[in-house]
């Protein structure tokens, strides 16, 4: 009798083991919540089942980062963040999550590093209340492939264009706001642009504003030497981050004209209803010592004059 009981127990254990083996965390269905790990060779991303349980976004982020460092439970994937890389800090400012990795991060090979970044960013922005990430290594900003500060990062920064045919490009007319000749009002200008469909429209709009209007169609509102460090939209707010050159205004226009040139162009051209402007990630800044950037801006029509066409 004891022999049969032992066999029955062993059979149950075997069945459980088989079931667990069959229900791998990489078996993702349409309704399965997930984060990203890396494949076994660490040459690509792998979806891993994971459910966000914490309601507080910062707690949820810390729990997710811990999970992304936890060794894999099967051989079909590996943990996204290498075991030796530590999280020095994880802080939430508004909807921007700031993560500081330990210096061991610098030892990650270039291809793998891009995959680690992609896995971390695309996983964490799934958390309600987190729009984008700002990542540093031992206090120093992570750089992009051009050697510039990567700035804000969200899922749009990791869209892979699988088709280089002409069908991936589209033409659209954008409404951009530049300054009038006296620099005290905005002039709406219709600008026809052709762009890659994978390019976020927010990025396209700000880059066009930095380039300035065509000759005879108003005055520029932004210092052309300004570097756009990042732009992303979530929950109706467009977050725009410039480098310090943004504060070195080389244009003869009112400070409000510069700010609402950005705000009105983005609100009219995207799904955003508000715009948060930062400088090197900081929002406790006053533009020209007059316009406080601490809070998001809404569209203002009082600065707008008649329409022009580019």
Short mmCIF file of C-alpha atoms in Angstrom, two decimals, residues 32-284:
data_model
loop_
_atom_site.label_atom_id
_atom_site.label_comp_id
_atom_site.label_asym_id
_atom_site.label_seq_id
_atom_site.Cartn_x
_atom_site.Cartn_y
_atom_site.Cartn_z
CA UNK A 32 -0.80 38.20 -21.13
CA UNK A 33 0.91 41.13 -19.33
CA UNK A 34 4.66 41.11 -19.93
CA UNK A 35 8.02 42.80 -19.60
CA UNK A 36 11.13 42.33 -21.72
CA UNK A 37 14.11 40.09 -21.15
CA UNK A 38 16.84 39.11 -23.60
CA UNK A 39 17.03 35.90 -25.57
CA UNK A 40 19.45 33.14 -24.59
CA UNK A 41 22.18 34.52 -26.88
CA UNK A 42 21.54 38.10 -25.67
CA UNK A 43 21.16 39.27 -29.25
CA UNK A 44 17.47 40.19 -29.15
CA UNK A 45 14.50 40.96 -26.91
CA UNK A 46 12.15 38.37 -25.45
CA UNK A 47 8.70 38.96 -23.94
CA UNK A 48 8.41 37.56 -20.40
CA UNK A 49 5.11 37.21 -18.56
CA UNK A 50 4.89 39.66 -15.66
CA UNK A 51 1.99 41.27 -13.85
CA UNK A 52 2.26 44.70 -12.27
CA UNK A 53 0.79 44.37 -8.77
CA UNK A 54 1.84 47.62 -7.07
CA UNK A 55 -0.43 50.65 -7.55
CA UNK A 56 2.25 53.20 -6.61
CA UNK A 57 4.33 53.82 -9.80
CA UNK A 58 7.68 54.12 -7.98
CA UNK A 59 7.12 50.91 -6.02
CA UNK A 60 6.00 49.21 -9.21
CA UNK A 61 9.16 50.42 -10.98
CA UNK A 62 11.47 49.15 -8.24
CA UNK A 63 9.72 45.78 -8.20
CA UNK A 64 10.00 45.52 -11.98
CA UNK A 65 13.69 46.42 -11.98
CA UNK A 66 14.30 43.77 -9.35
CA UNK A 67 12.49 41.25 -11.54
CA UNK A 68 14.56 42.27 -14.57
CA UNK A 69 17.72 41.42 -12.62
CA UNK A 70 16.39 38.07 -11.40
CA UNK A 71 17.96 35.04 -13.20
CA UNK A 72 15.71 33.39 -15.79
CA UNK A 73 13.50 30.45 -14.85
CA UNK A 74 14.02 28.67 -18.17
CA UNK A 75 16.65 28.54 -20.89
CA UNK A 76 14.65 30.42 -23.52
CA UNK A 77 15.55 33.85 -22.10
CA UNK A 78 17.99 35.69 -19.83
CA UNK A 79 17.46 38.52 -17.35
CA UNK A 80 17.61 41.93 -19.08
CA UNK A 81 19.83 43.66 -16.51
CA UNK A 82 23.15 41.86 -15.92
CA UNK A 83 23.61 40.49 -12.41
CA UNK A 84 26.66 42.64 -11.64
CA UNK A 85 24.90 45.90 -12.60
CA UNK A 86 23.32 47.53 -9.54
CA UNK A 87 20.62 50.18 -9.31
CA UNK A 88 22.15 53.09 -7.39
CA UNK A 89 19.01 55.23 -7.47
CA UNK A 90 15.47 55.01 -8.74
CA UNK A 91 13.44 58.21 -8.37
CA UNK A 92 10.23 59.53 -9.88
CA UNK A 93 9.94 63.22 -10.82
CA UNK A 94 6.47 63.90 -12.13
CA UNK A 95 6.09 61.15 -14.71
CA UNK A 96 9.81 60.88 -15.47
CA UNK A 97 11.59 57.91 -13.88
CA UNK A 98 15.28 58.55 -13.20
CA UNK A 99 17.48 55.47 -12.89
CA UNK A 100 21.17 55.55 -12.00
CA UNK A 101 23.09 52.33 -12.76
CA UNK A 102 26.38 51.35 -11.15
CA UNK A 103 29.65 51.67 -13.10
CA UNK A 104 29.46 47.96 -14.03
CA UNK A 105 26.95 49.05 -16.67
CA UNK A 106 29.84 50.50 -18.70
CA UNK A 107 31.24 46.98 -19.23
CA UNK A 108 28.22 45.89 -21.26
CA UNK A 109 29.03 45.44 -24.96
CA UNK A 110 27.51 48.02 -27.33
CA UNK A 111 24.89 45.79 -28.99
CA UNK A 112 23.83 44.25 -25.71
CA UNK A 113 23.65 47.69 -24.07
CA UNK A 114 21.12 48.89 -26.66
CA UNK A 115 19.02 45.81 -25.98
CA UNK A 116 19.25 46.33 -22.22
CA UNK A 117 18.13 49.95 -22.67
CA UNK A 118 15.26 48.89 -24.93
CA UNK A 119 14.12 46.19 -22.51
CA UNK A 120 14.23 48.50 -19.48
CA UNK A 121 12.53 51.45 -21.16
CA UNK A 122 9.79 49.53 -22.96
CA UNK A 123 9.00 47.56 -19.80
CA UNK A 124 8.89 50.43 -17.31
CA UNK A 125 6.74 52.77 -19.42
CA UNK A 126 3.99 50.14 -19.14
CA UNK A 127 3.52 51.34 -15.57
CA UNK A 128 0.70 53.83 -15.14
CA UNK A 129 2.21 57.16 -14.08
CA UNK A 130 5.56 56.71 -15.90
CA UNK A 131 5.91 58.48 -19.26
CA UNK A 132 9.62 58.23 -19.93
CA UNK A 133 12.99 57.36 -18.41
CA UNK A 134 16.16 59.34 -17.84
CA UNK A 135 19.08 56.99 -17.31
CA UNK A 136 22.53 57.67 -15.91
CA UNK A 137 25.57 55.58 -15.02
CA UNK A 138 27.29 56.52 -11.79
CA UNK A 139 25.74 59.99 -12.11
CA UNK A 140 26.72 60.52 -15.77
CA UNK A 141 24.09 60.72 -18.51
CA UNK A 142 23.85 57.83 -20.96
CA UNK A 143 24.85 58.89 -24.47
CA UNK A 144 23.16 57.97 -27.74
CA UNK A 145 24.85 56.65 -30.89
CA UNK A 146 25.80 60.21 -31.89
CA UNK A 147 27.64 60.81 -28.63
CA UNK A 148 24.99 63.18 -27.30
CA UNK A 149 23.00 62.89 -24.07
CA UNK A 150 20.23 60.37 -24.69
CA UNK A 151 17.76 62.38 -22.60
CA UNK A 152 14.18 61.22 -22.22
CA UNK A 153 13.58 57.72 -23.50
CA UNK A 154 10.29 55.96 -24.18
CA UNK A 155 9.03 53.17 -26.42
CA UNK A 156 9.11 55.43 -29.51
CA UNK A 157 12.91 55.49 -29.34
CA UNK A 158 13.07 51.77 -30.05
CA UNK A 159 10.73 51.38 -33.03
CA UNK A 160 12.44 49.16 -35.57
CA UNK A 161 11.68 49.97 -39.20
CA UNK A 162 11.13 46.58 -40.82
CA UNK A 163 10.36 47.98 -44.28
CA UNK A 164 12.57 50.57 -45.96
CA UNK A 165 10.22 50.95 -48.94
CA UNK A 166 8.67 54.28 -49.91
CA UNK A 167 5.46 53.20 -48.20
CA UNK A 168 7.11 53.89 -44.84
CA UNK A 169 7.11 57.61 -45.65
CA UNK A 170 4.13 59.92 -45.54
CA UNK A 171 3.33 63.54 -46.29
CA UNK A 172 1.44 65.76 -43.90
CA UNK A 173 0.72 69.44 -43.38
CA UNK A 174 1.75 70.74 -39.97
CA UNK A 175 0.72 73.99 -38.33
CA UNK A 176 3.86 75.59 -36.90
CA UNK A 177 3.95 78.83 -34.96
CA UNK A 178 6.76 81.32 -35.60
CA UNK A 179 7.12 84.97 -34.56
CA UNK A 180 5.92 88.01 -36.47
CA UNK A 181 8.42 90.69 -37.54
CA UNK A 182 8.13 92.60 -34.28
CA UNK A 183 8.55 89.43 -32.20
CA UNK A 184 5.58 90.02 -29.96
CA UNK A 185 3.04 87.69 -31.58
CA UNK A 186 2.82 84.25 -33.20
CA UNK A 187 2.03 83.60 -36.84
CA UNK A 188 0.58 80.16 -37.72
CA UNK A 189 2.25 78.73 -40.83
CA UNK A 190 1.18 75.65 -42.79
CA UNK A 191 4.22 73.51 -43.53
CA UNK A 192 4.08 70.43 -45.78
CA UNK A 193 6.56 67.77 -44.65
CA UNK A 194 7.53 64.27 -45.80
CA UNK A 195 8.76 62.03 -43.00
CA UNK A 196 9.31 58.43 -41.97
CA UNK A 197 6.17 57.03 -40.38
CA UNK A 198 8.28 55.71 -37.49
CA UNK A 199 9.38 59.22 -36.53
CA UNK A 200 7.34 60.57 -33.58
CA UNK A 201 5.39 63.62 -34.74
CA UNK A 202 6.40 65.49 -31.57
CA UNK A 203 10.06 65.16 -32.53
CA UNK A 204 9.36 66.26 -36.09
CA UNK A 205 7.52 69.40 -34.94
CA UNK A 206 10.22 70.55 -32.50
CA UNK A 207 12.97 69.90 -35.05
CA UNK A 208 11.09 72.03 -37.60
CA UNK A 209 10.74 74.84 -35.06
CA UNK A 210 14.49 74.69 -34.37
CA UNK A 211 15.19 74.89 -38.09
CA UNK A 212 13.06 78.04 -38.32
CA UNK A 213 10.66 79.38 -40.96
CA UNK A 214 11.36 79.89 -44.62
CA UNK A 215 12.66 83.31 -45.60
CA UNK A 216 9.96 85.95 -45.49
CA UNK A 217 7.60 83.83 -43.41
CA UNK A 218 8.16 85.28 -39.98
CA UNK A 219 11.00 85.07 -37.49
CA UNK A 220 12.47 82.03 -35.70
CA UNK A 221 11.52 81.58 -32.06
CA UNK A 222 14.28 79.23 -30.90
CA UNK A 223 18.05 79.36 -30.75
CA UNK A 224 19.09 77.08 -33.69
CA UNK A 225 22.04 75.80 -31.63
CA UNK A 226 19.64 74.25 -29.12
CA UNK A 227 19.83 70.45 -28.91
CA UNK A 228 16.63 68.50 -28.48
CA UNK A 229 17.52 65.89 -25.85
CA UNK A 230 14.18 64.14 -25.86
CA UNK A 231 10.47 64.47 -26.54
CA UNK A 232 7.67 62.12 -25.60
CA UNK A 233 3.94 62.20 -24.87
CA UNK A 234 1.96 60.29 -22.30
CA UNK A 235 -1.37 60.87 -20.57
CA UNK A 236 -1.96 64.02 -22.58
CA UNK A 237 1.30 65.75 -21.63
CA UNK A 238 4.15 66.23 -24.10
CA UNK A 239 7.53 66.34 -22.34
CA UNK A 240 10.16 68.33 -24.23
CA UNK A 241 13.74 68.39 -22.97
CA UNK A 242 16.38 70.80 -24.34
CA UNK A 243 20.02 71.31 -23.51
CA UNK A 244 21.25 74.54 -21.88
CA UNK A 245 21.50 76.33 -25.25
CA UNK A 246 17.73 76.75 -25.06
CA UNK A 247 18.31 79.38 -22.37
CA UNK A 248 20.83 81.26 -24.53
CA UNK A 249 18.12 83.02 -26.51
CA UNK A 250 19.62 84.41 -29.74
CA UNK A 251 16.27 85.51 -31.13
CA UNK A 252 14.68 88.93 -30.67
CA UNK A 253 11.22 87.81 -29.57
CA UNK A 254 9.27 87.94 -26.33
CA UNK A 255 9.90 85.02 -23.97
CA UNK A 256 6.22 84.06 -24.08
CA UNK A 257 6.36 83.94 -27.88
CA UNK A 258 9.14 81.36 -27.74
CA UNK A 259 7.32 79.22 -25.18
CA UNK A 260 3.94 79.29 -26.93
CA UNK A 261 5.59 78.70 -30.27
CA UNK A 262 6.49 75.28 -28.89
CA UNK A 263 3.30 74.70 -26.92
CA UNK A 264 0.78 75.74 -29.60
CA UNK A 265 2.62 73.84 -32.35
CA UNK A 266 2.67 70.62 -30.32
CA UNK A 267 -0.92 70.86 -29.04
CA UNK A 268 -2.27 71.60 -32.54
CA UNK A 269 -0.21 68.85 -34.18
CA UNK A 270 -0.36 65.97 -31.70
CA UNK A 271 -2.66 64.32 -29.16
CA UNK A 272 -1.09 66.33 -26.33
CA UNK A 273 -3.21 68.87 -24.46
CA UNK A 274 -0.32 70.24 -22.37
CA UNK A 275 3.45 70.67 -22.80
CA UNK A 276 6.13 70.37 -20.10
CA UNK A 277 9.43 72.03 -21.07
CA UNK A 278 12.64 71.14 -19.25
CA UNK A 279 16.31 72.05 -19.59
CA UNK A 280 18.73 69.16 -19.08
CA UNK A 281 15.88 67.38 -17.34
CA UNK A 282 15.25 70.23 -14.90
CA UNK A 283 11.90 72.03 -14.76
CA UNK A 284 12.72 74.43 -11.91
#
